[in-house]
Short mmCIF file of C-alpha atoms and ligand atoms in Angstrom, two decimals:
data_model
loop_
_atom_site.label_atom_id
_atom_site.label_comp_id
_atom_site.label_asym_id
_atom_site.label_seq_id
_atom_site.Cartn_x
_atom_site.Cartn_y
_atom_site.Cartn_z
CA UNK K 223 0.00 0.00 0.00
CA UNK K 224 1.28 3.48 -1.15
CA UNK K 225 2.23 5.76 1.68
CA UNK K 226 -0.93 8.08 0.08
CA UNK K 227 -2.96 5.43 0.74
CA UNK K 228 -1.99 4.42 4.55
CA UNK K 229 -2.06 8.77 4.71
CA UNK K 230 -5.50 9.17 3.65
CA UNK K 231 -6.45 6.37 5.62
CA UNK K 232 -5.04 7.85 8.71
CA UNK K 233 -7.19 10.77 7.96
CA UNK K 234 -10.54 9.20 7.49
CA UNK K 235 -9.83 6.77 9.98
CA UNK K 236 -8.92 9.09 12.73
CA UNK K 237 -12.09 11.36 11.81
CA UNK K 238 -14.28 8.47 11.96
CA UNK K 239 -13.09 7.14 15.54
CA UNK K 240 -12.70 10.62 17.07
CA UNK K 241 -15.99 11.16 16.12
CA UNK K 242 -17.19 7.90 17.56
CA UNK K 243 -15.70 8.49 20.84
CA UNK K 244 -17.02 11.56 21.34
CA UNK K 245 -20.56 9.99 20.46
CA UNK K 246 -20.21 7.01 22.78
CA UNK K 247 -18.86 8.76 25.67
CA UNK K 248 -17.02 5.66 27.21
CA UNK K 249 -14.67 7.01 29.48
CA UNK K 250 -12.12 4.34 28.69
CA UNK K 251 -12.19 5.23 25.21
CA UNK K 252 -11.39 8.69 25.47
CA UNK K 253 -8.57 8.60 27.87
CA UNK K 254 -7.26 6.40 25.25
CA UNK K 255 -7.86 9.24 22.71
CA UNK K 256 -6.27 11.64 25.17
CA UNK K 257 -3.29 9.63 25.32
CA UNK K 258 -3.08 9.41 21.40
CA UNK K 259 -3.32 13.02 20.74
CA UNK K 260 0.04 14.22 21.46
CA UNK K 261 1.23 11.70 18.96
CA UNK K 262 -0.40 14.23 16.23
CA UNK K 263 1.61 17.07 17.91
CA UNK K 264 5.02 15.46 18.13
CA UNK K 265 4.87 14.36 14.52
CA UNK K 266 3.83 18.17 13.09
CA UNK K 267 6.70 19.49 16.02
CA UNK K 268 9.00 17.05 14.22
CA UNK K 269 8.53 18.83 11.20
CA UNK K 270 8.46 22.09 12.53
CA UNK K 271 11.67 21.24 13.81
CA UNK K 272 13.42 21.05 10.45
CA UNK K 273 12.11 24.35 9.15
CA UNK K 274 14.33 27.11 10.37
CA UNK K 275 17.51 24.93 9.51
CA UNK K 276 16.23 24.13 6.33
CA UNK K 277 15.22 27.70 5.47
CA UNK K 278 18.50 29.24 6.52
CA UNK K 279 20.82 26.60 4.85
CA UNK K 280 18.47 26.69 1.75
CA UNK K 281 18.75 30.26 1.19
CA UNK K 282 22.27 30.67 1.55
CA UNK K 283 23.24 28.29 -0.69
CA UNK K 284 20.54 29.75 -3.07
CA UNK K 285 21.63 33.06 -2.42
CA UNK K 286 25.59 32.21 -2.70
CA UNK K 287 25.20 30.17 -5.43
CA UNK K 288 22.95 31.88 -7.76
CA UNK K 289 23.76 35.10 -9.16
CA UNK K 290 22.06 37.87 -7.32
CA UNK K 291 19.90 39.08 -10.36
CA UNK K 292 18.22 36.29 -10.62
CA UNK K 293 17.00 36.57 -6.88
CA UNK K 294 16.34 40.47 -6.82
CA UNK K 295 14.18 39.44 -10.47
CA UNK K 296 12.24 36.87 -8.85
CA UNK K 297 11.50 38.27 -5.33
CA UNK K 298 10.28 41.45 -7.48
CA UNK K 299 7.93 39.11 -9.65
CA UNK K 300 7.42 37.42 -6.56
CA UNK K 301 6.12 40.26 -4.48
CA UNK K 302 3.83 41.51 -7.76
CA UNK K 303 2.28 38.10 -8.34
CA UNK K 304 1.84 37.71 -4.21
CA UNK K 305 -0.24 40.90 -4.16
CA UNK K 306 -2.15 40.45 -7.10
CA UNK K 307 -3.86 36.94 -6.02
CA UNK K 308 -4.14 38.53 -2.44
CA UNK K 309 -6.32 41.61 -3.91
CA UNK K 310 -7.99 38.97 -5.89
CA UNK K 311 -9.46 36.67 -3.03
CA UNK K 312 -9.99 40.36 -0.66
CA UNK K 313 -12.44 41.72 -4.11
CA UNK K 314 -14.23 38.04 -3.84
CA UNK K 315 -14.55 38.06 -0.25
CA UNK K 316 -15.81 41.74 -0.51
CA UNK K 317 -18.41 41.01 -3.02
CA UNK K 318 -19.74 37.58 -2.18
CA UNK K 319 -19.41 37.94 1.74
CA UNK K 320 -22.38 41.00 2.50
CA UNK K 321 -25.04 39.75 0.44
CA UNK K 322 -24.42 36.09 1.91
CA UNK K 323 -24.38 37.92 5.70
CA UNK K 324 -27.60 39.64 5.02
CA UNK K 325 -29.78 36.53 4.89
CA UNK K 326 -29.27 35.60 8.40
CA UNK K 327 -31.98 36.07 10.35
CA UNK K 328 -31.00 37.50 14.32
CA UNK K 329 -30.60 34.71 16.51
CA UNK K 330 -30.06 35.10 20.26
CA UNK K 331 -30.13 31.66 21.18
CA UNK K 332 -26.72 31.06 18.50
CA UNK K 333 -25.05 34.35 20.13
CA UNK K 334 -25.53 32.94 23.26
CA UNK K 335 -23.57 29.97 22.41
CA UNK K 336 -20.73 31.70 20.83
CA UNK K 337 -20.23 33.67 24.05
CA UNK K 338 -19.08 30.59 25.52
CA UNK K 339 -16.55 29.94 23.11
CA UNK K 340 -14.86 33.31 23.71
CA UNK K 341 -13.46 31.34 27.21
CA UNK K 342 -11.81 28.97 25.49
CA UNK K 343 -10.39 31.21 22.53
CA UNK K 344 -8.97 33.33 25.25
CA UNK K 345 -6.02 31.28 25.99
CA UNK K 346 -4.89 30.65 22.34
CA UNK K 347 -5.02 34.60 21.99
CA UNK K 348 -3.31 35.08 25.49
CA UNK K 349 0.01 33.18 23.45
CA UNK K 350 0.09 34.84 20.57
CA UNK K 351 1.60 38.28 19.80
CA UNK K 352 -0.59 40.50 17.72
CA UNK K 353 0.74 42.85 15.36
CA UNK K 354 -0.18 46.11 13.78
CA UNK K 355 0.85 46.79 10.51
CA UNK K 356 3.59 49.54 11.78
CA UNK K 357 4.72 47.38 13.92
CA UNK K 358 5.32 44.41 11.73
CA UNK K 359 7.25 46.71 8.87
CA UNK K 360 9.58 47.58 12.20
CA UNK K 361 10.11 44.51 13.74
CA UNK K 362 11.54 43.17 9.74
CA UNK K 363 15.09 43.91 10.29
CA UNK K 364 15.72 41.90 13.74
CA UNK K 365 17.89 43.40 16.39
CA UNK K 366 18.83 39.77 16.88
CA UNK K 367 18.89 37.07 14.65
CA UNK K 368 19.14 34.41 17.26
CA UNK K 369 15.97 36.04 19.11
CA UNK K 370 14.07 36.19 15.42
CA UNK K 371 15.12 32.29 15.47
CA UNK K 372 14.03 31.59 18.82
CA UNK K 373 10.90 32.99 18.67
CA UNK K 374 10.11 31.27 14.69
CA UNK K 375 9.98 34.84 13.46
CA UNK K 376 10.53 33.64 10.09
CA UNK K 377 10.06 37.41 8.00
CA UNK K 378 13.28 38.80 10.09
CA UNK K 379 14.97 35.81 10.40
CA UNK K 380 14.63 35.57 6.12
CA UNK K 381 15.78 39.09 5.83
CA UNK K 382 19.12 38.64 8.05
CA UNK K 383 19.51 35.20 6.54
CA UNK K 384 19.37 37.07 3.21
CA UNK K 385 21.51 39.63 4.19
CA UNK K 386 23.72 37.17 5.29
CA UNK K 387 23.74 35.46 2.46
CA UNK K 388 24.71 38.63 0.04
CA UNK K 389 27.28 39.53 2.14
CA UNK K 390 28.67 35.86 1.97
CA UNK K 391 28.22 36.30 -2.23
CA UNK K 392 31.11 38.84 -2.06
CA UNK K 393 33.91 36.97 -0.18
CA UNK K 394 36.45 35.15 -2.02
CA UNK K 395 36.05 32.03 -3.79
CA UNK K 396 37.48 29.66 -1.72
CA UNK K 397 36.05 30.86 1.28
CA UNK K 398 32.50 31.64 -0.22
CA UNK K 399 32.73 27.63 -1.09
CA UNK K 400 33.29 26.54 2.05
CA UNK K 401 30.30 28.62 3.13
CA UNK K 402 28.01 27.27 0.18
CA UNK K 403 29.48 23.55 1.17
CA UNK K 404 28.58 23.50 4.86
CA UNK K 405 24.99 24.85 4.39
CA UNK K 406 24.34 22.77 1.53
CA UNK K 407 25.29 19.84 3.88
CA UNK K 408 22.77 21.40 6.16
CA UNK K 409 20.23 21.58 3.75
CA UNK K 410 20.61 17.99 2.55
CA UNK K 411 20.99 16.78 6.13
CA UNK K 412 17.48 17.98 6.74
CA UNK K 413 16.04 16.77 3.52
CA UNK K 414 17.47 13.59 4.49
CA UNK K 415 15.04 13.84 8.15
CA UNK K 416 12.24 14.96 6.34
CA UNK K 417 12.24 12.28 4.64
CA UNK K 418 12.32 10.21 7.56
CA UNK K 419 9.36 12.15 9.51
CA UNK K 420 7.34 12.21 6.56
CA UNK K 421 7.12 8.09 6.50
CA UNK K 422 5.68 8.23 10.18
CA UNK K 423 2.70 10.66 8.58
CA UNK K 424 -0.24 8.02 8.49
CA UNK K 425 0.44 7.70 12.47
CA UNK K 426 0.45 11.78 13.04
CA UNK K 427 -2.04 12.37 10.53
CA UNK K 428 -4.49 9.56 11.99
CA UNK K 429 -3.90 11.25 15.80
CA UNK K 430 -4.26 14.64 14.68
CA UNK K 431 -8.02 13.74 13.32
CA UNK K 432 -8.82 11.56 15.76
CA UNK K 433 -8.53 14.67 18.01
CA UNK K 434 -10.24 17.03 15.53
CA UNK K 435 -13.07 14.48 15.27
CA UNK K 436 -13.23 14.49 18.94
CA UNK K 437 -13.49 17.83 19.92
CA UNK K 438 -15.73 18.88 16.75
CA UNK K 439 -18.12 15.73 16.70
CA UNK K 440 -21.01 17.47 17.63
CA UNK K 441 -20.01 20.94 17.72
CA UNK K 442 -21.77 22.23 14.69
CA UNK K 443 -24.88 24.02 14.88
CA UNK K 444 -27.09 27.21 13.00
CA UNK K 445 -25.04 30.07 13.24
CA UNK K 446 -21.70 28.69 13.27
CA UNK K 447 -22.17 26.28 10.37
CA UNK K 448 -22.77 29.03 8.55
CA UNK K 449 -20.30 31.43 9.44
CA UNK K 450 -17.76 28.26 8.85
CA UNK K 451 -20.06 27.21 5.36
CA UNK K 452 -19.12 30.50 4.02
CA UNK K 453 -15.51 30.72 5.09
CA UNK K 454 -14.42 27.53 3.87
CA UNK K 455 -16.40 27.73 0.38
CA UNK K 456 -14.06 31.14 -0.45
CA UNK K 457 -10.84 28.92 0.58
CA UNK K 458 -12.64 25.80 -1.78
CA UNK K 459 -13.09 28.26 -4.39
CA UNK K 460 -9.98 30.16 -4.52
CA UNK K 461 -7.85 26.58 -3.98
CA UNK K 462 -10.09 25.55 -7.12
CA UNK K 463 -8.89 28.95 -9.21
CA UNK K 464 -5.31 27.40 -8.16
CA UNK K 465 -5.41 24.36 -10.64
CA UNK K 466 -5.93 25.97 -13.85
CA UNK K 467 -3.42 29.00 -13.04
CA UNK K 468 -0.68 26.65 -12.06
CA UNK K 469 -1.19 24.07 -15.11
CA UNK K 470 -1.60 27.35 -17.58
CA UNK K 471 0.67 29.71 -15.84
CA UNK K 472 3.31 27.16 -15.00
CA UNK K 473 3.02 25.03 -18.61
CA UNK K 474 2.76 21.73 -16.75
CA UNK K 475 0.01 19.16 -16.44
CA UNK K 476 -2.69 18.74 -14.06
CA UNK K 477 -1.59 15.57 -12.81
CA UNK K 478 2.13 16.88 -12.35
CA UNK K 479 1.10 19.55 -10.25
CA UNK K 480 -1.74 18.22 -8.17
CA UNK K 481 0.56 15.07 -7.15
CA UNK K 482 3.52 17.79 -6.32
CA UNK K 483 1.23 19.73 -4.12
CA UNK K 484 -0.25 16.76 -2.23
CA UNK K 485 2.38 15.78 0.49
CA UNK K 486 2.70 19.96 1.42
CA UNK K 487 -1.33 19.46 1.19
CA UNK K 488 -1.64 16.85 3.45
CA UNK K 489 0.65 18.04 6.01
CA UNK K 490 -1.42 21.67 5.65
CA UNK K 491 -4.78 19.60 6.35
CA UNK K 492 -4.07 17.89 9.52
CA UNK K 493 -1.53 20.24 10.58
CA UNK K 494 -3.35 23.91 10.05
CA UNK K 495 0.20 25.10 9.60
CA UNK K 496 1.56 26.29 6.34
CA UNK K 497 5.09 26.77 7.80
CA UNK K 498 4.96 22.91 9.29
CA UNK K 499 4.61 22.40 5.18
CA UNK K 500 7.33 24.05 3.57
CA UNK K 501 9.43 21.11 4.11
CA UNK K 502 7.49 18.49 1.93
CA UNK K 503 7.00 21.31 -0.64
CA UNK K 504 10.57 22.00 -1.39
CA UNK K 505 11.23 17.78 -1.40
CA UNK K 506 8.50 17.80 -4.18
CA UNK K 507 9.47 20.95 -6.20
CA UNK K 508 13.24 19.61 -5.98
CA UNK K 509 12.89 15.79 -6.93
CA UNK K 510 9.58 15.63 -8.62
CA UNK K 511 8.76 19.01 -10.69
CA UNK K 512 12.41 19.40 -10.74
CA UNK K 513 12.05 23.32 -10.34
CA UNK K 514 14.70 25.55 -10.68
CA UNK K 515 17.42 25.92 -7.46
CA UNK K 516 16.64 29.85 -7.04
CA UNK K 517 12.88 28.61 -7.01
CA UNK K 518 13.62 25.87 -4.48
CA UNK K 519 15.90 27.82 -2.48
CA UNK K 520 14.50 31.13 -2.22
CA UNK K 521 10.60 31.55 -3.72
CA UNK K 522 9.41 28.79 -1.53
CA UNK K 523 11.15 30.02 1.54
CA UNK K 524 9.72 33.08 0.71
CA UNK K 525 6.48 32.04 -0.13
CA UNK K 526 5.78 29.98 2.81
CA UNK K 527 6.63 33.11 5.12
CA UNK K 528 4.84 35.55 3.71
CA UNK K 529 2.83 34.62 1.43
CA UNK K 530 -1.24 33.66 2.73
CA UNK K 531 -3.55 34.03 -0.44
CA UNK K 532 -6.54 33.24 2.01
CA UNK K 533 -5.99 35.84 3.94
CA UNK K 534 -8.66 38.42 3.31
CA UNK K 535 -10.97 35.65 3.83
CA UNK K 536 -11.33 35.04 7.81
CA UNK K 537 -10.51 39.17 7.97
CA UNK K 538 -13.49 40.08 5.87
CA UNK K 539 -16.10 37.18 6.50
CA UNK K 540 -15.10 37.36 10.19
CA UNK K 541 -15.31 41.27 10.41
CA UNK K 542 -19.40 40.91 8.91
CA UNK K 543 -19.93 37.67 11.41
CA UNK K 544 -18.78 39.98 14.30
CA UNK K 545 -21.05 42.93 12.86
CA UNK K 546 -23.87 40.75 12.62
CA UNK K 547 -23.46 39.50 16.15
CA UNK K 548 -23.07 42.80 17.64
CA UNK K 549 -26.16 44.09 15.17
CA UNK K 550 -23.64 47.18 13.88
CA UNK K 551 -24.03 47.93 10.26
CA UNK K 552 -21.05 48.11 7.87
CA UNK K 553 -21.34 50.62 5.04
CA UNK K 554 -19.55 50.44 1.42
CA UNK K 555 -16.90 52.72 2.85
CA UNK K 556 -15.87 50.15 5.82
CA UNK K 557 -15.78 47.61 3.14
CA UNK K 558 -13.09 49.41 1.04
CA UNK K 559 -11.06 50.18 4.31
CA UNK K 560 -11.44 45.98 4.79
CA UNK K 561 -10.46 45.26 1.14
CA UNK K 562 -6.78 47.87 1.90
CA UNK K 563 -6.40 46.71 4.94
CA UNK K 564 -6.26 42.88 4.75
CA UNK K 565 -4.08 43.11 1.97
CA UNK K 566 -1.63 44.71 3.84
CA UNK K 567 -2.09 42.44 6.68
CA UNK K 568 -2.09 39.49 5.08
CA UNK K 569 1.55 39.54 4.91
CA UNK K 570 1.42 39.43 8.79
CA UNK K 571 -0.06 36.57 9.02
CA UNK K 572 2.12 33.83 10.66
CA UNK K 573 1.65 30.46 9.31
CA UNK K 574 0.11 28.75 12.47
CA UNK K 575 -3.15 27.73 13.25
CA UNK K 576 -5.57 30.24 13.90
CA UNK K 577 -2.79 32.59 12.43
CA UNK K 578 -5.24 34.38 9.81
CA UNK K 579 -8.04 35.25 12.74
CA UNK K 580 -5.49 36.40 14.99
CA UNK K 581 -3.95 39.08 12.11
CA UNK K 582 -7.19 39.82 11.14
CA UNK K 583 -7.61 42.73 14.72
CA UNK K 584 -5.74 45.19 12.86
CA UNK K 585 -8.70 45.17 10.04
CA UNK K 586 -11.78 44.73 12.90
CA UNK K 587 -10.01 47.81 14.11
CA UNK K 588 -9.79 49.42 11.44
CA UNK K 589 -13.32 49.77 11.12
CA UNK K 590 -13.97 50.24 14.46
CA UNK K 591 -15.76 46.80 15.01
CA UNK K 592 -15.33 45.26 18.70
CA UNK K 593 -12.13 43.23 19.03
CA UNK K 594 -13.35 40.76 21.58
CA UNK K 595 -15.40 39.66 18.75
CA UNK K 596 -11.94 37.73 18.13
CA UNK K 597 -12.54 35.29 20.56
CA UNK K 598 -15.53 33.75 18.39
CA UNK K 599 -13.83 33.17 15.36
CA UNK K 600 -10.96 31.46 17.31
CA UNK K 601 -13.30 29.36 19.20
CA UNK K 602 -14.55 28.20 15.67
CA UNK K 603 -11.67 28.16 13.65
CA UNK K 604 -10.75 24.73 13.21
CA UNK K 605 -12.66 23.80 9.95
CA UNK K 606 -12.01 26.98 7.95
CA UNK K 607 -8.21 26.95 8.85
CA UNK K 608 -8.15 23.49 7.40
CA UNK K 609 -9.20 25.18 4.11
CA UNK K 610 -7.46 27.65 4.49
CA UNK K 611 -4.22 26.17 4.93
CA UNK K 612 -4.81 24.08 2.14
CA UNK K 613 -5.51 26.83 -0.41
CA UNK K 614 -2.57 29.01 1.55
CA UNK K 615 0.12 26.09 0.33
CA UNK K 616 -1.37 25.36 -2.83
CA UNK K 617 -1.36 28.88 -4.07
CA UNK K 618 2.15 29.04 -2.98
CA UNK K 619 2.94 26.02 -5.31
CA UNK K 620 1.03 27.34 -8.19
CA UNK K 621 3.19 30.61 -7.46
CA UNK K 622 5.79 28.84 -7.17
CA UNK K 623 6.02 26.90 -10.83
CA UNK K 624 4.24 30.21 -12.29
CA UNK K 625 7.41 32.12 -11.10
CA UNK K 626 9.74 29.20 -12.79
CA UNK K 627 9.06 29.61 -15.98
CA UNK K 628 11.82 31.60 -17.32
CA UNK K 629 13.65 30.73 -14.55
CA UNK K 630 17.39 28.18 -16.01
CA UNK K 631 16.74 24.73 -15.05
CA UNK K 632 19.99 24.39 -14.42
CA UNK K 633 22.15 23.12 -10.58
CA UNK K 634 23.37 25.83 -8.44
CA UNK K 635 26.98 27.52 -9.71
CA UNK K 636 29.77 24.88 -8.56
CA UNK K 637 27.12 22.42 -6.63
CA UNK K 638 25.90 19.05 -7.91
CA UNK K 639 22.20 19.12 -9.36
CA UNK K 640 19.35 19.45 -7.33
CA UNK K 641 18.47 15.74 -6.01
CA UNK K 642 21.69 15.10 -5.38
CA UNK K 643 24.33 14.49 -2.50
CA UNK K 644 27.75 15.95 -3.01
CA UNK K 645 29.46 12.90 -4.24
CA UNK K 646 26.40 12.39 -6.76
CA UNK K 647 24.88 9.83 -4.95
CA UNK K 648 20.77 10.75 -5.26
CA UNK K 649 18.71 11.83 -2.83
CA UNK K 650 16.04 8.97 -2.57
CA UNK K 651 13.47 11.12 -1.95
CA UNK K 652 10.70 9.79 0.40
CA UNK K 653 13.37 6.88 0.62
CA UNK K 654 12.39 5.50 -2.60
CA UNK K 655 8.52 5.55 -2.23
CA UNK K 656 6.76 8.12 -3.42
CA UNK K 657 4.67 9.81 -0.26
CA UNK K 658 1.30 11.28 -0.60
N1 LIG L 728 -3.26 28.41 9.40
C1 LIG L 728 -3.02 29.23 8.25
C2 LIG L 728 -1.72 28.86 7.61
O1 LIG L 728 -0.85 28.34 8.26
C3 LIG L 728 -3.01 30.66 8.57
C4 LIG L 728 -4.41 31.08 8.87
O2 LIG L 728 -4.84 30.90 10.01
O3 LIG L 728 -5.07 31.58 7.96
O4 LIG L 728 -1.57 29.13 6.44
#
């Protein structure tokens, strides 16, 4: 059986008995769940783990071994292709969201409900630093790189890594090799782990929903269905708009890129992380769509920090949910502050779960809309950051084979190819069987 397989497997399987212990509410049964939950978490740490060392080493040796015009050409095509697709989903979620809002009739009994929620959301928000746009443009250039890698800051730690990087591009030969050798060690090293976590991925993925299915068994009801209905539709939708932009954009098939994106997908679905999901990416764009090193290196990196196409989506639809449920009216001129602002914002959005509700205060403050109503979209986030997520990574693949056309397919200056150890020997990726 194909790792896919035992993957998807995992998923349905864990969905299917969280949901069944919830419903049969045998003690027995859900201590055992309990005690199978932080399985899910230590897998998706695992691969957390291998990000920042994989990022760092990645874009040095990208950065020292490509020529610098071809980074400063793609980070500006990058950036214009980034915004673009972010105005695109904030317009959708502008036009389709008020309309959709409008129909609900007032419901006390759903509010009521919600409220509750807002005690459990508050210790997610408690842990996580929010950011207004000022203060996110400041904190880029870190005061200290080890403190940017410490905290998983990955926007500063990119920039001094980058920085780094240029500076290392102007040393001497000899000693910019030995620079470009060690990190590419480091960067194969890791690919080498990833590999290794990504086989146990049927037993996180299986814990990870057997939680989910757990905790959300019976959770859905009126209000919130909707609210989530909505939501996850514009993240279905836009990951839809994905396919044919990729496979037209990016001159490759449908089947090519829908098989690259699934291990990064699958890891995004259980995991609600984009971040935890850069690692499969880069394994795929390197050994399967064969993408060029600058891409590999330095877009994905890139792209996984920064870039969350789904962004305007829990900003807008949440902003109307929390206007609804607080009965104030938003007017045509609140939407167009919404539409600027979660564009901006989007690019604060850290690639964690619950990461696009949490950015989206700056934007319920910008229209003056009560920020406490926070605490409900947290306490109902799980389903629409699945979708999220999803669409988040795939658009970032789509980018990323968009931006590699044009782009050499050729190895790194003085390095073996991509898919390669130094002494030639190939990277077996996924240690010879393809994973999901
Ligand atoms: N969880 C999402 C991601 O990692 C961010 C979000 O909450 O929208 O891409």
């Amino acid at each position: 059986m194909s790792l896919t397989v035992r993957v998807l497997l995992g998923l349905v399987g864990g969905l299917l008995a969280g949901i069944g212990v919830a419903a049969s509410g045998v003690p027995a049964l859900e201590t055992a769940a309990d005690w199978i939950e932080p399985l899910g978490r230590i897998w998706v740490n695992a691969i957390r783990m291998t990000v920042l060392p994989l990022v760092g080493s990645l874009l040095v040796v990208g950065v020292v071994g490509t020529n610098v015009r071809a980074v400063g050409r793609i980070g500006g095509r990058a950036v214009a292709l980034f915004v673009t697709l972010i105005a695109f989903a904030a317009v959708l979620t502008a036009l389709v969201t008020p309309p959709l809002i409008a129909r609900l009739p007032a419901n006390p009994e759903a509010a009521a409900a919600l409220r509750e929620g807002l005690v459990q959301a508050g210790e997610v928000t408690a842990e996580t630093q929010v950011l207004t746009v000022r203060e996110w443009l400041v904190g880029l250039v870190p005061t200290n790189p080890v403190g940017a890698m410490a905290e998983g800051a990955m926007l500063p730690f990119i920039i001094f890594t980058l920085l780094f990087a240029l500076a290392a591009a102007r040393l001497a030969r000899e000693r910019r090799e030995l620079l470009t050798d060690f990190f590419r060690a480091v960067s194969e090293a890791m690919l080498v782990l990833i590999n290794w976590i990504l086989k146990l991925a049927p037993v996180g993925v299986f814990a990870l929903a057997l939680n989910l299915g757990a905790n959300m068994g019976l959770a859905a009801a009126g209000a919130i269905l909707y609210y989530v209905v909505i939501q996850s539709g514009l993240c279905i939708l836009l990951l839809a708009g994905i396919y044919p932009l990729a496979v037209l954009g990016g001159r490759l098939s449908l089947r090519e890129f829908s098989g690259a994106s699934l291990p990064a997908q699958a890891v995004a679905f259980s995991s609600r992380s984009s971040l935890a999901s850069l690692p499969p990416a880069v394994e795929e764009a390197r050994s399967r769509l064969k993408l060029p090193d600058a891409i590999n290196s330095f877009l994905l990196p890139l792209g996984f920090s920064t870039f969350r196409i789904t962004a305007p989506v829990p900003m807008i639809v949440g902003a109307y949910f929390i206007a609804y449920f607080y009965g104030i009216t938003l007017e045509p001129m609140h939407l167009a502050t919404m539409v600027v602002t979660s564009i901006l914002a989007s690019f604060t959005v850290p690639g964690v779960p619950g990461g696009g509700v949490i950015a989206a205060l700056p934007v319920l403050m910008a229209v003056g809309l009560p920020v406490e109503g926070i605490g409900i979209l947290l306490a109902v986030d799980t389903i629409p950051d699945i979708f999220r997520t999803t669409a988040n990574v795939t658009a970032i693949m789509g980018a990323a084979v968009v931006l590699a056309r044009g782009e050499e397919r050729v190895p790194l200056e003085g390095g073996p190819p991509a898919g390669t150890l130094a002494h030639g020997q190939k990277v077996a990726p996924h240690g010879g069987e393809p994973y999901p």
